[in-house]
Each structure stands twice: as C-alpha cells, then as structure tokens.
Short mmCIF file of C-alpha atoms and ligand atoms in Angstrom, two decimals:
data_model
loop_
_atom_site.label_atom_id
_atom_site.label_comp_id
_atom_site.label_asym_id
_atom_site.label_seq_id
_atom_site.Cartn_x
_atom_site.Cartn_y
_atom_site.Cartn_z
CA UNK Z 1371 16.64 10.91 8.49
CA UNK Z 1372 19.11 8.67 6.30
CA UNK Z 1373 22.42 9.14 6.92
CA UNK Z 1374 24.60 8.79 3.95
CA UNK Z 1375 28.21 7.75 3.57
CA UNK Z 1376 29.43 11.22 3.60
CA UNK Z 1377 27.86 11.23 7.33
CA UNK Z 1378 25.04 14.09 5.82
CA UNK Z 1379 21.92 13.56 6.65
CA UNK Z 1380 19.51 13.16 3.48
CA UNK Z 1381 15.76 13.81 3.19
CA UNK Z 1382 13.92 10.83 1.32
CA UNK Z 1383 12.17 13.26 -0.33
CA UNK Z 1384 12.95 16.71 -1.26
CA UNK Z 1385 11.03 19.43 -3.49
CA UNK Z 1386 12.84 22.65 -4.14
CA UNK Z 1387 11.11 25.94 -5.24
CA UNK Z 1388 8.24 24.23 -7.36
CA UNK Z 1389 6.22 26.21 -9.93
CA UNK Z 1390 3.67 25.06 -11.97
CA UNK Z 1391 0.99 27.40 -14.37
CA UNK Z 1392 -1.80 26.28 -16.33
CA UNK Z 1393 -3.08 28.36 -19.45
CA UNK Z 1394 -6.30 28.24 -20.78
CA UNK Z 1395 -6.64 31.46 -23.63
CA UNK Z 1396 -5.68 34.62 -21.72
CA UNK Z 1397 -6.39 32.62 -18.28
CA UNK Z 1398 -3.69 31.78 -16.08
CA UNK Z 1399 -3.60 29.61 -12.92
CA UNK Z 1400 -0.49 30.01 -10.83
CA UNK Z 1401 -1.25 26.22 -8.86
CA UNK Z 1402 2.70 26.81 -7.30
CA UNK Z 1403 4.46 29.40 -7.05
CA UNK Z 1404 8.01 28.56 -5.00
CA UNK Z 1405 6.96 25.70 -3.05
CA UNK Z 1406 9.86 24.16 -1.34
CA UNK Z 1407 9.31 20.96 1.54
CA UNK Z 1408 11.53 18.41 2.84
CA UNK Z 1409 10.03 15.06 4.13
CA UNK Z 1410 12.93 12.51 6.13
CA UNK Z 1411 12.45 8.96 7.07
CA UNK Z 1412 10.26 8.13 9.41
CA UNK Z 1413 8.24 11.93 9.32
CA UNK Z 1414 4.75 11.95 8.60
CA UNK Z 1415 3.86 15.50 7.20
CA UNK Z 1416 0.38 17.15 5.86
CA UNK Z 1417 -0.83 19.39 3.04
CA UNK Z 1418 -3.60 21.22 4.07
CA UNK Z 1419 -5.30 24.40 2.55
CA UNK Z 1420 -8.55 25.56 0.76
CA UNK Z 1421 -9.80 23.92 -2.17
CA UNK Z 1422 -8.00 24.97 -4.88
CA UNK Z 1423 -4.58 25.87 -3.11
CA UNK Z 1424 -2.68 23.80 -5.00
CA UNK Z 1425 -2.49 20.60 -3.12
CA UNK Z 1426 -3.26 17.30 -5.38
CA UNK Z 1427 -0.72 19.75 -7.90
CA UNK Z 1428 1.61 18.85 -5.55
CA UNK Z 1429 1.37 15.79 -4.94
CA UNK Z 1430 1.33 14.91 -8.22
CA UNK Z 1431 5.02 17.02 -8.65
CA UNK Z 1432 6.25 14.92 -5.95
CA UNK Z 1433 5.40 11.70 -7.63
CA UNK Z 1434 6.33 12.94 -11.04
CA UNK Z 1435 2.72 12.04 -12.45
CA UNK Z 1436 3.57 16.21 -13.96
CA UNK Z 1437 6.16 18.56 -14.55
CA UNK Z 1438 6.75 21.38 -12.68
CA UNK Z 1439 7.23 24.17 -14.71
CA UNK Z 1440 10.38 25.53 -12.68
CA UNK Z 1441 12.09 23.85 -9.48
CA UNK Z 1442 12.77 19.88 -9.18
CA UNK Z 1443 11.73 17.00 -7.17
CA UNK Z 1444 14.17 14.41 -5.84
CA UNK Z 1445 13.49 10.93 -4.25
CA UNK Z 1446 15.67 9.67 -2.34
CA UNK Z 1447 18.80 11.33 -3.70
CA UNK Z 1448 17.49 11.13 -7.41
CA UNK Z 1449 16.12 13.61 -9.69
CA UNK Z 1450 12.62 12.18 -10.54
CA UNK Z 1451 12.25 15.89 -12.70
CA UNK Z 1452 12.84 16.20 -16.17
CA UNK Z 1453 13.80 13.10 -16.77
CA UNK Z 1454 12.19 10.95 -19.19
CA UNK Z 1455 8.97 9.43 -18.82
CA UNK Z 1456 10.12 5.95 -18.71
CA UNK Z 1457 12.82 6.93 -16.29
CA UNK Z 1458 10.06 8.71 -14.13
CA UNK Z 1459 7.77 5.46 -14.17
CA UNK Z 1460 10.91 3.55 -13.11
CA UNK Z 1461 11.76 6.02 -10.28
CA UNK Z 1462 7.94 5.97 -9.07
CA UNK Z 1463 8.08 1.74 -9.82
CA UNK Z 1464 10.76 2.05 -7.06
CA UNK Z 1465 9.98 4.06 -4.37
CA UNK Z 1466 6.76 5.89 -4.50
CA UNK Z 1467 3.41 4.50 -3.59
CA UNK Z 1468 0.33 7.03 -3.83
CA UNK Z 1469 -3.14 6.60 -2.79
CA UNK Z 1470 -5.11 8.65 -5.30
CA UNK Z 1471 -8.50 11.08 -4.59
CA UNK Z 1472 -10.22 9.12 -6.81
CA UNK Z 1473 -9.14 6.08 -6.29
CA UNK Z 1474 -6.95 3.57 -7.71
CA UNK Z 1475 -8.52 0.15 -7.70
CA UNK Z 1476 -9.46 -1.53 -11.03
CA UNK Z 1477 -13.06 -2.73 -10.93
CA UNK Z 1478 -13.24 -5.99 -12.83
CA UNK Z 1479 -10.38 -7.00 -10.61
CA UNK Z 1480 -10.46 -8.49 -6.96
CA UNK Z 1481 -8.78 -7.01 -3.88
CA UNK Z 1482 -6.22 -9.42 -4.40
CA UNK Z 1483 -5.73 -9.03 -8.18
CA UNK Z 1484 -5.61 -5.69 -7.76
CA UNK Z 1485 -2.44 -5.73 -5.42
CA UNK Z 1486 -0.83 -8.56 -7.74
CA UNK Z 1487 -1.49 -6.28 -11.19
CA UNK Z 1488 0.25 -3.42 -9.37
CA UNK Z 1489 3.06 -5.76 -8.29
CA UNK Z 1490 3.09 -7.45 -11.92
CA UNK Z 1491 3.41 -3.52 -13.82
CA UNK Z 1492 6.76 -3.62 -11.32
CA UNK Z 1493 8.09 -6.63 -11.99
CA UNK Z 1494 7.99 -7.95 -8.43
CA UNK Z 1495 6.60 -11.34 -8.29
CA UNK Z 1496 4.22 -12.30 -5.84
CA UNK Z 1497 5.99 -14.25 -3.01
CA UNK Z 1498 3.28 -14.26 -0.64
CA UNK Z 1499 3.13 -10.20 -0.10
CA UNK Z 1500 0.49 -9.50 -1.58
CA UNK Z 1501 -1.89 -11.65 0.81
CA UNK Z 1502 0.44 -10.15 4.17
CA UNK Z 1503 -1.18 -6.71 2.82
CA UNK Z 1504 -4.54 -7.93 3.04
CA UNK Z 1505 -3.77 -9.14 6.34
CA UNK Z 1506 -2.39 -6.26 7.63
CA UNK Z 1507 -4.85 -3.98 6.08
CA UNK Z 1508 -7.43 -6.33 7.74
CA UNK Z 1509 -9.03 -7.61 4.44
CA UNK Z 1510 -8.02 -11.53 4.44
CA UNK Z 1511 -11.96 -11.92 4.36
CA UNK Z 1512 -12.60 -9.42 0.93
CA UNK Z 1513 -9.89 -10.86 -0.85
CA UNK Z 1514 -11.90 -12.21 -3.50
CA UNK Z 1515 -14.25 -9.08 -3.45
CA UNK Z 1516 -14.57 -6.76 -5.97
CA UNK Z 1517 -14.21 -3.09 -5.57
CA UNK Z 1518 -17.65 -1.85 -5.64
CA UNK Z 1519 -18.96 -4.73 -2.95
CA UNK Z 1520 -16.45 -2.44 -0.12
CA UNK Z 1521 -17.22 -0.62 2.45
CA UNK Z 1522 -16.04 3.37 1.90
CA UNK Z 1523 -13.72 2.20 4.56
CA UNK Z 1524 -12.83 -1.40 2.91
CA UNK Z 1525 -12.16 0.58 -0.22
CA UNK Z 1526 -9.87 2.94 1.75
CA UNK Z 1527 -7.61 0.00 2.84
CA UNK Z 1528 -7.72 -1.87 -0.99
CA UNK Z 1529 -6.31 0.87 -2.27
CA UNK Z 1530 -3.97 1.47 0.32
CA UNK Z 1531 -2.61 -2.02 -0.31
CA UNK Z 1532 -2.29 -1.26 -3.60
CA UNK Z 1533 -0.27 1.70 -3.29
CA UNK Z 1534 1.84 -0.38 -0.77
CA UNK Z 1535 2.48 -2.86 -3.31
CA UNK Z 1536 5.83 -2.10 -4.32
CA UNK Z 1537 7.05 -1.93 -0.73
CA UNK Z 1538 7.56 2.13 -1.83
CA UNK Z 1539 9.44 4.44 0.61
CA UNK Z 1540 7.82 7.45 -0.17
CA UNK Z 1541 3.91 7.37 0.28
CA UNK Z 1542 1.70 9.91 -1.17
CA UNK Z 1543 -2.00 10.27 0.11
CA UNK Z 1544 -4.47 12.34 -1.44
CA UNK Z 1545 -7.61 13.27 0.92
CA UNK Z 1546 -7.45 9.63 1.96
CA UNK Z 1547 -10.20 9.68 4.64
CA UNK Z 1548 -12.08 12.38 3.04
CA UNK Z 1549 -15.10 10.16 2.54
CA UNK Z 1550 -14.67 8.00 5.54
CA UNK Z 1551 -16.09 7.60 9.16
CA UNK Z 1552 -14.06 8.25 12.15
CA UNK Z 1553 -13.18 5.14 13.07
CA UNK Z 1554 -12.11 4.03 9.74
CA UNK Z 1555 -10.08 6.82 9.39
CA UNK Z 1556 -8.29 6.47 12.45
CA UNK Z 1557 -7.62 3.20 11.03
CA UNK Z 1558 -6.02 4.36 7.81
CA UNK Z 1559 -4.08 7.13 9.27
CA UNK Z 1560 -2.76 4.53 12.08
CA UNK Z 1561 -1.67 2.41 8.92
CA UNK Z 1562 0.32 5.50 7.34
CA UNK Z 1563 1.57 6.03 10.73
CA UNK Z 1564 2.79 2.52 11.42
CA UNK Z 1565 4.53 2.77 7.30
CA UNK Z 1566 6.22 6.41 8.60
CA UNK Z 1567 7.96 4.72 11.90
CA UNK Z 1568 8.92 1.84 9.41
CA UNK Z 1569 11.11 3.94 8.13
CA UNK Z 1570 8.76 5.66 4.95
CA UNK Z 1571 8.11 9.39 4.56
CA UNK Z 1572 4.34 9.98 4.26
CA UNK Z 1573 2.83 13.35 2.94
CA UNK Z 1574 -0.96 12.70 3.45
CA UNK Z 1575 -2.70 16.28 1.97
CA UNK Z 1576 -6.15 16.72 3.93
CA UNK Z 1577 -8.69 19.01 5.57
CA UNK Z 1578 -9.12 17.07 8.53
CA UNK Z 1579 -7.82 18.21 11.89
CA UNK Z 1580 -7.91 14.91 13.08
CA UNK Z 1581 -5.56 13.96 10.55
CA UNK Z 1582 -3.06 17.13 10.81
CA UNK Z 1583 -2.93 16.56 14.40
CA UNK Z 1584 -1.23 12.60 14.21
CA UNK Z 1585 1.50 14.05 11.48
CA UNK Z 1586 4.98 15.62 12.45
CA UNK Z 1587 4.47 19.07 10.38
CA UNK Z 1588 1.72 20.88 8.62
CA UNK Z 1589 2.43 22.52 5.30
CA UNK Z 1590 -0.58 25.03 4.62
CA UNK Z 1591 -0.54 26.29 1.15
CA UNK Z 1592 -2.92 29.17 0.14
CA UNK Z 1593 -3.14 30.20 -3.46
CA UNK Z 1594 0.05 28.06 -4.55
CA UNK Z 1595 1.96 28.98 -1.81
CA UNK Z 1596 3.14 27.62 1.87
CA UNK Z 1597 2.02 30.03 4.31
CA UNK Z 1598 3.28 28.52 7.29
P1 ADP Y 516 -6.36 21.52 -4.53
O1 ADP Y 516 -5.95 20.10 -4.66
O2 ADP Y 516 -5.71 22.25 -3.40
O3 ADP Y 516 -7.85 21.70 -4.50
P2 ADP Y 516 -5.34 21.75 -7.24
O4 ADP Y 516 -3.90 21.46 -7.15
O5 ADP Y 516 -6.23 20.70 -7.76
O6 ADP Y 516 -5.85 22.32 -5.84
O7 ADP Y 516 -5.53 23.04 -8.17
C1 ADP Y 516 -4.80 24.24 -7.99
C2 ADP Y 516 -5.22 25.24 -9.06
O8 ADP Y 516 -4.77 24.80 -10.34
C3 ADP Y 516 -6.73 25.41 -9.17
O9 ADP Y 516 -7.01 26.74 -9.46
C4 ADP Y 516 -7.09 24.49 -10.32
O10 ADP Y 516 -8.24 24.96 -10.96
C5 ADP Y 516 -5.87 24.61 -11.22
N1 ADP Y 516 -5.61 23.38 -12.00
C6 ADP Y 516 -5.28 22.17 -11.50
N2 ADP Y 516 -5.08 21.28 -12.49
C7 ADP Y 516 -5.30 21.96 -13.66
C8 ADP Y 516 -5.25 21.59 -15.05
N3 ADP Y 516 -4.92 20.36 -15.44
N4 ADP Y 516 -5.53 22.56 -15.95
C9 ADP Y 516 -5.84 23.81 -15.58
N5 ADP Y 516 -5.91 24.22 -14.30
C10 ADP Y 516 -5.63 23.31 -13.33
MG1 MG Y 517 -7.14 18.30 -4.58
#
C-alpha cells in the first residue's frame, strides 16, 4: 500500500460498484452488476469464475479499454472513467500494462520491435530497456524472431514484455497461461510475481488453481457478480 501525504493509505487501483449491460434486441446481458475490488502495491490478486462470469469485462473496465455503465475505476488516485478517450489512452500510456487473451504482439514485427513500437506509441525512447526485458523475460536469443516462430511459452513472455513496456504499475493479465505448459507457466506467473513485490498491483483473471494459489486474494465472480 502507498502511503500518501495525508498519511492514508491508497490502493493503486480501485474499482467501485461496476456495472456494465450489453443489449442485443430484447436481449440483455448483465456482464457486472456491483462489482467493487481494491488491488494495493505490491498485492497480486485473481479473477476467477465460469466462462462467461464477467471476467475479461472486467478487466477491460479496469484498464478503461470500456465504459462501465455505472460505478468508476481509478488508477492510482485518478479517475480513468468517463473521461475522454484521449485522456484514457494517456492514463493507460502511464500506468497500465495488460497482457491480452488473444494476444498482443504484432506479427510482421520482431520480439524486439514489438517492445520498441509499444514504447514509441508512449513516447518513451528506447534507452536500452527494451533489450533488459528480453533479458529478463529470458528471450535475448528470439530477439530478432518473429511472433509466429515462438514457442506457446516464448509467445507468453513477448507479450509480457510488451505489456511491461511502459514500466506500468498496474498489470492486467487475461488467462495468461491458459494455453501454456506447467513449467512455462510457473515461469510467467513467477514474472508477475517478481513485478507485484516490485512494487506493481497485478490482477491476473484465470481458471487455474495453480495460478490462484501464488496470488494474495481470489475474487470469484459468478454471473457478474463477486461471490466471495
Ligand atoms: P468471461 O471473461 O468471464 O468469460 P465476459 O466478460 O467475456 O466473461 O462476458 C460476460 C458476459 O457478457 C457474457 O454473457 C458475454 O456473452 C457478454 N458480453 C461480453 N462482451 C460483450 C459484447 N461486446 N456484447 C454483448 N455481450 C457481451
Ligand atoms: Mg474472458
């Protein structure tokens, strides 16, 4: 947890009583209804629930990729809902890095270039970063790879560079060993680990036990809702 001047202790990121519906016609999905979580500095939490529960809706509230539809998100202190779109890119520039379900690498692009395009849409310039996240995500040998030459597991770690790129407080993980082996993802969740005792807060949303058992908390949400 931060502590702020005032000597109050503030989450880094905060949702309070999200909704969101979808319409189609007469149909109406109820994807949140009143979730609330708080995730501090240094925690390490998971989303976990049935297909369909609401989860990557979530996540993408958090980041401000959509609008909830009642309730607000705030990162690190700020308001990242309803504000403009620009201001929301500028927000998620800043302090949120996500690691999508389906992936965020660009395929004509290298490991490498991939990492440096993310930093360029920022405006951070290169100094050398980019190639300590290859290092540390143990790619220094695939940096001039392209995407669909990885390993499941390789691909795992490109993208979590990527998402790493801005040096982002906040991390957001979507299923990100849903698709890999054991061992690789021990090795991704012991690199979100390593980013939440750095000081990050780190929602990962997954099915795995294996997963739910290295974070802090477990948010279960069933049918748009936490249930414990
Ligand atoms: P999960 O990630 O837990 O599988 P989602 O958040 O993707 O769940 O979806 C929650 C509910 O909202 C589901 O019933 C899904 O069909 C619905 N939903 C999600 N996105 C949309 C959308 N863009 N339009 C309409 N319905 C959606
Ligand atoms: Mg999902």
């Amino acid at each position: 947890m931060e502590v702020t001047r005032s000597g109050s202790e503030r989450p880094l990121l905060e949702a309070d009583e999200l909704y969101r519906f979808y319409h189609a016609g007469r149909d109406e999905t109820f994807a949140l209804r009143g979730v609330s979580l708080t995730v501090g500095a240094g925690e390490m939490i998971a989303v976990s629930g049935p297909s369909g529960s609401g989860k990557s809706t979530l996540l993408s509230c958090l980041a401000g990729l959509d609008e909830p539809d009642g309730g607000h998100v705030s990162v690190d202190g700020e308001w990242i809902t309803r504000q403009s779109e620009t201001e929301r890119c500028a927000i998620r520039a800043r302090s949120i890095g996500m690691l999508l379900q389906t992936g965020s690498l660009l395929e004509p692009l290298t490991v490498l270039d991939n990492i440096r395009v993310a930093q360029k849409i920022i405006g951070q310039k290169d100094n050398g970063s980019a190639l300590e996240l290859l290092h540390a995500m143990g790619l220094n040998d695939h940096r001039d790879a392209v995407p669909s030459s990885l390993s499941g597991g390789e691909r795992a770690r490109a993208g979590l560079a990527v998402a790493l790129a801005n040096d982002p407080r906040v991390v957001l993980a979507d299923e990100p060993t849903g698709e890999l082996d054991t061992s690789n993802e021990d090795v991704v969740l012991g690199l979100l680990h390593d980013l939440a005792v750095q000081g990050s807060a780190v929602v990962v949303v997954t099915h795995s036990k294996r997963v739910t058992e290295q974070c802090d908390r477990v948010i279960e949400l069933l049918d748009g809702r936490v249930v414990s």
